[in-house]
Short mmCIF file of C-alpha atoms in Angstrom, two decimals:
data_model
loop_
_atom_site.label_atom_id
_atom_site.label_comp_id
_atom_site.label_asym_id
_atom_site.label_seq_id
_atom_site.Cartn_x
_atom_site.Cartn_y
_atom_site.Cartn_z
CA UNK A 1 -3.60 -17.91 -7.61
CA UNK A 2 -1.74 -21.20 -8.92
CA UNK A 3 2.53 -21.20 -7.98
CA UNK A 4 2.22 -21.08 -12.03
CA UNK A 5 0.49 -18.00 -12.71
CA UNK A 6 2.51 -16.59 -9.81
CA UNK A 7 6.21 -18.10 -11.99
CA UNK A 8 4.85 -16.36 -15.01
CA UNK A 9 4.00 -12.92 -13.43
CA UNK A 10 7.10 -12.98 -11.55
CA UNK A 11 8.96 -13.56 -14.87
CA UNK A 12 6.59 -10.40 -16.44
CA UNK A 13 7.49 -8.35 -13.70
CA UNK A 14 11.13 -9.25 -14.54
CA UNK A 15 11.37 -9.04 -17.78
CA UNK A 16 9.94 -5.39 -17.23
CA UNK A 17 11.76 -4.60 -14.82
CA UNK A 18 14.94 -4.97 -17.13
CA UNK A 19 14.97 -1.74 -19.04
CA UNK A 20 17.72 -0.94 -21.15
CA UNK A 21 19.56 0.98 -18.14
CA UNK A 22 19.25 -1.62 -16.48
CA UNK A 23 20.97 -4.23 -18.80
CA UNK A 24 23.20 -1.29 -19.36
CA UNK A 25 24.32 -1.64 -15.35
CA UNK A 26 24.41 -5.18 -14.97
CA UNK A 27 26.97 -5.55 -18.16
CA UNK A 28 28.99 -2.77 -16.37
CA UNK A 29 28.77 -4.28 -13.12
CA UNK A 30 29.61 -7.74 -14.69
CA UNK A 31 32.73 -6.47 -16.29
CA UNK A 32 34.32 -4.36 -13.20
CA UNK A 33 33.60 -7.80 -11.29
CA UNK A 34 35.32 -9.57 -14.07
CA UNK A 35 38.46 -6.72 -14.53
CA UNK A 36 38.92 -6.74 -10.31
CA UNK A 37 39.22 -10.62 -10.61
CA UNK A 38 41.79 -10.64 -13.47
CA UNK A 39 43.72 -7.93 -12.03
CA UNK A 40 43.76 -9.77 -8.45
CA UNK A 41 45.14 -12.66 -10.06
CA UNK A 42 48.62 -10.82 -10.31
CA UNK A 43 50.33 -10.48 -7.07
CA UNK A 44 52.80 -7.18 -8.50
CA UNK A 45 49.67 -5.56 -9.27
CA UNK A 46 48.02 -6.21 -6.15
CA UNK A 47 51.35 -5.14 -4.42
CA UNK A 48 51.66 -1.98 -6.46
CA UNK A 49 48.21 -1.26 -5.30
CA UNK A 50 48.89 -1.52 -1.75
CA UNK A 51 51.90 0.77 -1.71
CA UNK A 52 49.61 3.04 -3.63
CA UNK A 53 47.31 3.03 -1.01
CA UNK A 54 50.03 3.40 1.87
CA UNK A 55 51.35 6.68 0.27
CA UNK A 56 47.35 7.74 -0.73
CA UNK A 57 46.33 7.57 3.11
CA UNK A 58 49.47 9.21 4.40
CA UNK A 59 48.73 12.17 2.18
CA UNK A 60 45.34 12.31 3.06
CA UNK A 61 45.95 11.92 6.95
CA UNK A 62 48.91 14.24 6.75
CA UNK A 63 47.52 16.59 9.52
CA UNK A 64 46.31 13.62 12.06
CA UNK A 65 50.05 12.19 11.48
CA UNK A 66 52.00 15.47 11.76
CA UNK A 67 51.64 19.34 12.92
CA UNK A 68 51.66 21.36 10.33
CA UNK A 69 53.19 23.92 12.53
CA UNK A 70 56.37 21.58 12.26
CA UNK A 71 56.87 23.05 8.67
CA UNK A 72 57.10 26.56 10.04
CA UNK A 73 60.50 27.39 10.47
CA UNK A 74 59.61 30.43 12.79
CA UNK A 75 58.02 27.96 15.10
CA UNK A 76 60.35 24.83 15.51
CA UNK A 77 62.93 24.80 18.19
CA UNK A 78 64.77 21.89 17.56
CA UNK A 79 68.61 21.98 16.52
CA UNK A 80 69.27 21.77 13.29
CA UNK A 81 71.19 18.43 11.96
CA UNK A 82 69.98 16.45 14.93
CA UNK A 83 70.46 12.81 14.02
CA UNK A 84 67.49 10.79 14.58
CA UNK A 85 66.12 10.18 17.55
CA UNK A 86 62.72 9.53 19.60
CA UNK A 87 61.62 12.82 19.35
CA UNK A 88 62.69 13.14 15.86
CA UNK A 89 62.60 9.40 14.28
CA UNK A 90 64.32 10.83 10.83
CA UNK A 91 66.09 13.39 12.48
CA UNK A 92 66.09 17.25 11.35
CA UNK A 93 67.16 19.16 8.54
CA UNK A 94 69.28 22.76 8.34
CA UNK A 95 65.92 24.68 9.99
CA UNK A 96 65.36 22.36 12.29
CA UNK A 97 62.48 20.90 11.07
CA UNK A 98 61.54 17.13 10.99
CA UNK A 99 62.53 15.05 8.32
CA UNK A 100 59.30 12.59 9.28
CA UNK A 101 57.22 15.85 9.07
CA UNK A 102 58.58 16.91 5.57
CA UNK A 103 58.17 13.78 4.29
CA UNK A 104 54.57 13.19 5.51
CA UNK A 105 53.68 16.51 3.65
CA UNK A 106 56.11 16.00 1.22
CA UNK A 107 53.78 13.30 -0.16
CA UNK A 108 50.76 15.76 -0.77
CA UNK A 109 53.02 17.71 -3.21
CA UNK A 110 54.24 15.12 -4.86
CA UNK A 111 51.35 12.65 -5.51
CA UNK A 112 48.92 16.27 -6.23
CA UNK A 113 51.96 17.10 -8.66
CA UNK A 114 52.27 13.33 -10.34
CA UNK A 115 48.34 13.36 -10.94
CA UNK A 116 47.71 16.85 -12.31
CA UNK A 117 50.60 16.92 -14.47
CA UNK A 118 48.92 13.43 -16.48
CA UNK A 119 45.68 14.50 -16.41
CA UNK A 120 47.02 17.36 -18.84
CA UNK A 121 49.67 14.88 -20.48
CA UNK A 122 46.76 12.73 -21.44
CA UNK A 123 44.31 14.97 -22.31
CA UNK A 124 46.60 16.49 -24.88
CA UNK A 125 48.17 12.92 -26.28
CA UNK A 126 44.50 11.21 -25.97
CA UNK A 127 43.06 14.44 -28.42
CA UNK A 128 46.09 14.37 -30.62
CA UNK A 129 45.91 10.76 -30.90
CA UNK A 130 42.37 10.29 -31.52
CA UNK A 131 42.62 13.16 -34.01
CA UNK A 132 45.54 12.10 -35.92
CA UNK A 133 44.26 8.48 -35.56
CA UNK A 134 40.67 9.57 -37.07
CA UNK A 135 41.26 11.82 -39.51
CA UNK A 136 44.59 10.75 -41.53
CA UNK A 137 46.02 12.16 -44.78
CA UNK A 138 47.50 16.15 -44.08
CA UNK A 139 46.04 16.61 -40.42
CA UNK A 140 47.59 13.14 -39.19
CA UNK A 141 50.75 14.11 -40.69
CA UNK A 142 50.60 17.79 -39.13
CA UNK A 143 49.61 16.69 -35.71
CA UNK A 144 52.00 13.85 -35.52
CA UNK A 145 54.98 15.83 -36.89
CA UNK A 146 54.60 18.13 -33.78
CA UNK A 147 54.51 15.28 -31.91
CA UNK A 148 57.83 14.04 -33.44
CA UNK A 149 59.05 17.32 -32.64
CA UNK A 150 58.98 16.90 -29.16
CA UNK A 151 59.71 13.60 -29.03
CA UNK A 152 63.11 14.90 -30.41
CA UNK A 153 63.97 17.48 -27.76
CA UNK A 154 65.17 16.18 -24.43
CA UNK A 155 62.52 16.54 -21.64
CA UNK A 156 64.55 17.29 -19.31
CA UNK A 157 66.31 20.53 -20.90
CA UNK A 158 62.89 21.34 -21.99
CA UNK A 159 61.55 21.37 -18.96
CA UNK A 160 64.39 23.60 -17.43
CA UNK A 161 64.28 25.72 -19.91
CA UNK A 162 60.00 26.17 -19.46
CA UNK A 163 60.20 26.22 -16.10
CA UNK A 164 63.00 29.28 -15.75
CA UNK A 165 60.59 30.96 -18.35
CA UNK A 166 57.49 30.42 -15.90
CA UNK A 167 58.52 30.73 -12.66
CA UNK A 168 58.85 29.06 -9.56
CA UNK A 169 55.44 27.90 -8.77
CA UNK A 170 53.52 24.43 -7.94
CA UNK A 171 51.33 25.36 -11.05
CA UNK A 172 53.91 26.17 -13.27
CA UNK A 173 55.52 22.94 -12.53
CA UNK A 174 52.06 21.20 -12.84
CA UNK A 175 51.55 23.13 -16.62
CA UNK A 176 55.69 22.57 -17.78
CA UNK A 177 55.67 19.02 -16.56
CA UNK A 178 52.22 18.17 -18.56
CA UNK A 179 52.77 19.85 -22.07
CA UNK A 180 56.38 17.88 -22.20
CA UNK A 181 54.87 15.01 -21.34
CA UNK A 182 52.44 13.77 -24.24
CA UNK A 183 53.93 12.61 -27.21
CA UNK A 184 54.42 9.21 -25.78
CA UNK A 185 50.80 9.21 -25.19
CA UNK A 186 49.78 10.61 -28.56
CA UNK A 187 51.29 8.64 -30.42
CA UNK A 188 50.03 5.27 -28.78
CA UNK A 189 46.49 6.50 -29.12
CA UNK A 190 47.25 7.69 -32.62
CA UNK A 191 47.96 3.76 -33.69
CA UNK A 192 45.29 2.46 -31.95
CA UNK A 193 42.67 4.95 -33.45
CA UNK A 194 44.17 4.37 -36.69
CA UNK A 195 43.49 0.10 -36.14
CA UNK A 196 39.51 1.30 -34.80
CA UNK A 197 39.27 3.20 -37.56
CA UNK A 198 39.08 0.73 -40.70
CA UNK A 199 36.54 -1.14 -38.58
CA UNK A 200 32.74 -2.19 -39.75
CA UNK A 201 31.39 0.04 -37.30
CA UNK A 202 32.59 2.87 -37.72
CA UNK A 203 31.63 2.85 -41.84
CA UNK A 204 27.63 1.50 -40.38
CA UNK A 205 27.91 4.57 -37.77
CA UNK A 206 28.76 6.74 -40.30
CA UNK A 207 25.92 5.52 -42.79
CA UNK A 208 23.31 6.19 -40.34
CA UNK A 209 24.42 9.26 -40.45
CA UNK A 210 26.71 10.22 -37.03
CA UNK A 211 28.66 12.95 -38.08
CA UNK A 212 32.63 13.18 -36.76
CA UNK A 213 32.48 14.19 -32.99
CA UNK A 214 30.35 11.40 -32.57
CA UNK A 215 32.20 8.41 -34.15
CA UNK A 216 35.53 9.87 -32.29
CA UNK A 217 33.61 10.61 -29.04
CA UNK A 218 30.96 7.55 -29.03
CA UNK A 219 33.28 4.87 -31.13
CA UNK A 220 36.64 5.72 -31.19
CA UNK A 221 37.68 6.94 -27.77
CA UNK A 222 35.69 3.96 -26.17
CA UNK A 223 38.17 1.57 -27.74
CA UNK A 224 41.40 3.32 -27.20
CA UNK A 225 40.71 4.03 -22.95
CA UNK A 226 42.09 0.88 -21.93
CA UNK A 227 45.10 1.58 -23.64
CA UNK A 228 45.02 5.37 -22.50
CA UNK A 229 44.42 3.92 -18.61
CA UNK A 230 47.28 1.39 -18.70
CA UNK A 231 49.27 4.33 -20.21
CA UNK A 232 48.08 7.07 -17.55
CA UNK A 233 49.30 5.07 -14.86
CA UNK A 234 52.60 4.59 -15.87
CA UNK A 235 52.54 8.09 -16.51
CA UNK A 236 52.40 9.43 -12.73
CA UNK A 237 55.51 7.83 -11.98
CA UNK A 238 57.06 10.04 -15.21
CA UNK A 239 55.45 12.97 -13.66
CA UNK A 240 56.58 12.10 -10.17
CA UNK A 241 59.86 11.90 -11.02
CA UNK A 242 60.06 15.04 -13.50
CA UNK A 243 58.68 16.91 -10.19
CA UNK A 244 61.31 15.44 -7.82
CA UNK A 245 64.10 16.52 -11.00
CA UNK A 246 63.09 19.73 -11.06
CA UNK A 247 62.70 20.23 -7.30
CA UNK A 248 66.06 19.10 -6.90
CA UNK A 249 67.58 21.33 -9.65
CA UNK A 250 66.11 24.79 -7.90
CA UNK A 251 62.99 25.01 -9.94
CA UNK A 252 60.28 23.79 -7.89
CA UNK A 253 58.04 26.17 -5.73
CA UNK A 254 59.84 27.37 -2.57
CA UNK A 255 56.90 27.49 -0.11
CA UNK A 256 55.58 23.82 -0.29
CA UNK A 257 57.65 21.00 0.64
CA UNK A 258 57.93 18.28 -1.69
CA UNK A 259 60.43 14.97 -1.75
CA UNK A 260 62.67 16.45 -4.54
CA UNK A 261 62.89 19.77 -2.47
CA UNK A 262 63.72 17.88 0.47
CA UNK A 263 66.66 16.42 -1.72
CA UNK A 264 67.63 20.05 -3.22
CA UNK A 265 67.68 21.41 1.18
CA UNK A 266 70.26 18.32 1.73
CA UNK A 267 71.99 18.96 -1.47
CA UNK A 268 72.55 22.65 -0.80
CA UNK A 269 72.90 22.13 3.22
CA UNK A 270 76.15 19.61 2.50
CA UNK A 271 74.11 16.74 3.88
CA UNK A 272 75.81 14.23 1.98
CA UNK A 273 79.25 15.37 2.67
CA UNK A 274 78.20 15.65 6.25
CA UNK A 275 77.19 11.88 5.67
CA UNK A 276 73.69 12.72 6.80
CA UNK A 277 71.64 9.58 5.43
CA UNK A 278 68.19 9.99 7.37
CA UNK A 279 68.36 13.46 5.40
CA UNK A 280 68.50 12.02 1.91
CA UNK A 281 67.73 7.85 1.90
CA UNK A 282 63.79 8.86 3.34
CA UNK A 283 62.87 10.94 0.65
CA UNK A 284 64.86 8.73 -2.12
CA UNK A 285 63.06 5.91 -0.88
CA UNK A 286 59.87 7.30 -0.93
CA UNK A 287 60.14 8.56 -4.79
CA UNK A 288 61.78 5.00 -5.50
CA UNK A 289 58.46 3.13 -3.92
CA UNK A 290 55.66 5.21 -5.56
CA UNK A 291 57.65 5.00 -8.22
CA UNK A 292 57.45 1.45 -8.57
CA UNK A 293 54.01 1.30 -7.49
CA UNK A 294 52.57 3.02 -10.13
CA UNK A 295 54.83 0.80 -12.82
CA UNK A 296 53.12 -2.05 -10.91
CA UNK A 297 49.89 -1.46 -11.26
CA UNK A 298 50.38 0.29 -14.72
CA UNK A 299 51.75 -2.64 -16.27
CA UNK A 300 48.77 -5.19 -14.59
CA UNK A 301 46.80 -2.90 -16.13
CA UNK A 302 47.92 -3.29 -19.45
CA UNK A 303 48.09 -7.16 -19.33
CA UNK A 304 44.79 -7.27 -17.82
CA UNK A 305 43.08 -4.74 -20.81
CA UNK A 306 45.22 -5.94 -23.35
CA UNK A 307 43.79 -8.83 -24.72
CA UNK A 308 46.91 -10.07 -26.48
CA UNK A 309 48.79 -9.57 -23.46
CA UNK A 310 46.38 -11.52 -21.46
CA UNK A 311 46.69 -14.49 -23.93
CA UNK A 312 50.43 -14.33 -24.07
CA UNK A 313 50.60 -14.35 -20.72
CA UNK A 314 48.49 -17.21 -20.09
CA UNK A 315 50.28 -19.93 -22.58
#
């Protein structure tokens, strides 16, 4: 066979070979290789994502970097307000117990506590959005009245008041810290569903006959993710915070150790007028850095999916 017939049935056997799926992966493929090289081109994001990473691996290697028997306070035997030392680099707190240890732990809590609480916060404010952005007229009006209504109340009285109501419990503080936390999201969603909404589309979509849940499912929530990511992010750090609030105020769950709990022990031990700062600087610290981590990386993320962003950034 001639190196031409063998150039044409290559190209046959190529242009078989690309199947819709196919096309389908290499776009995908194309555009996480062109969102990793945006986002890499912004050193705070890449920063954020680091310390993200730091605090990710700690809480997944908790047990190879710490005993867990070390948060049993039947089973430590050191004294209690030791000041840091080699056998206790952040010293102890009123059980005994290792501050390093707490805080190693503490970051399981915390983190598991930051991500569950937005996956509800967005779920609800990404349906409520979508919703009131799809629909309009009465419903928009209904759904984003209730959102106005929370918007009005304090979180953080809310939140007290909730969690007394529930209980002391990780999931309680999970559910309290998630339903108080949407309206933001709801109504960001709710203005960018409204903008997809008017769009060609949409009006050819519903011509050919897709009925609602499709257009909001297939159309609408497509084009509003990258603002619902970029928001999501920056929620954690709301979420992390709330936690650390209400763990600090009495209201988190007694039996796992979390950095606001660690604060509330100093707080009620008289660390701080005992001038104990390896007791309440580590976990301050540690909220302060995931903290700002997450705001890192949530705000890359919003100049890198936001296309006005991205062109306002680069004149």
């Amino acid at each position: 066979m001639s190196p031409h017939h063998t150039t044409e049935a290559d190209a046959a056997a190529a242009d078989a070979a690309a199947t819709p799926a196919a096309i389908a992966r290499a776009r995908r493929k194309a555009a996480l290789a062109g969102f990793w090289r945006d986002y890499r081109s912004h050193r705070a994001g890449v920063l954020g994502l680091v310390m993200l990473g730091v605090f990710a691996l700690v809480a997944v290697g908790a047990p190879l970097l710490a005993d867990p028997a070390g948060l049993d306070i039947t089973r430590v035997t050191a004294p209690s307000h030791a000041a840091p030392s080699p056998a206790y680099p952040l010293g102890t707190d009123e059980n005994g117990r290792s501050i390093l240890t707490l805080l190693i732990y503490g970051t399981r809590i915390s983190l598991l506590v930051g991500l569950a609480a937005t996956a509800i916060s967005v779920a609800i404010g990404a349906a409520m959005g979508v919703a009131a952005g799809f629909y309009g007229r009465w419903l928009r009006s209904l759904l984003m009245g209730i959102t106005d209504w929370f918007l009005v109340i304090p979180f953080l009285p809310l939140a007290i008041v909730l969690g007394t109501l529930f209980g002391a419990s990780l999931l309680n503080i999970i559910v309290v810290i998630g339903i108080t936390s949407w309206p933001g999201t709801a109504r960001l969603v709710a203005a960018q569903a409204l903008t997809v909404r008017s769009r060609p589309y949409l009006e050819r979509a519903k011509a050919l006959g897709a009925d609602d849940w499709h257009q909001m499912t297939r159309h609408v929530l497509p084009n509003v993710m990258p603002l619902v990511l970029a928001n999501t992010v920056l929620t954690v750090s709301v979420a992390i915070l709330s936690e650390t609030t209400l763990s600090f105020l009495g209201l988190g769950d007694p039996t796992q150790v979390s950095w606001g709990s660690i604060l509330d022990h100093a707080n009620g031990s008289g660390a701080m007028s005992r001038h104990e700062w390896w007791f309440v600087l580590p976990p301050g610290i540690c909220v302060v850095l995931v903290v700002l981590g997450f705001t890192l990386v949530g705000r890359t993320l919003e100049s890198v999916l936001n296309p006005r962003l991205r062109e306002a950034g680069g004149r």
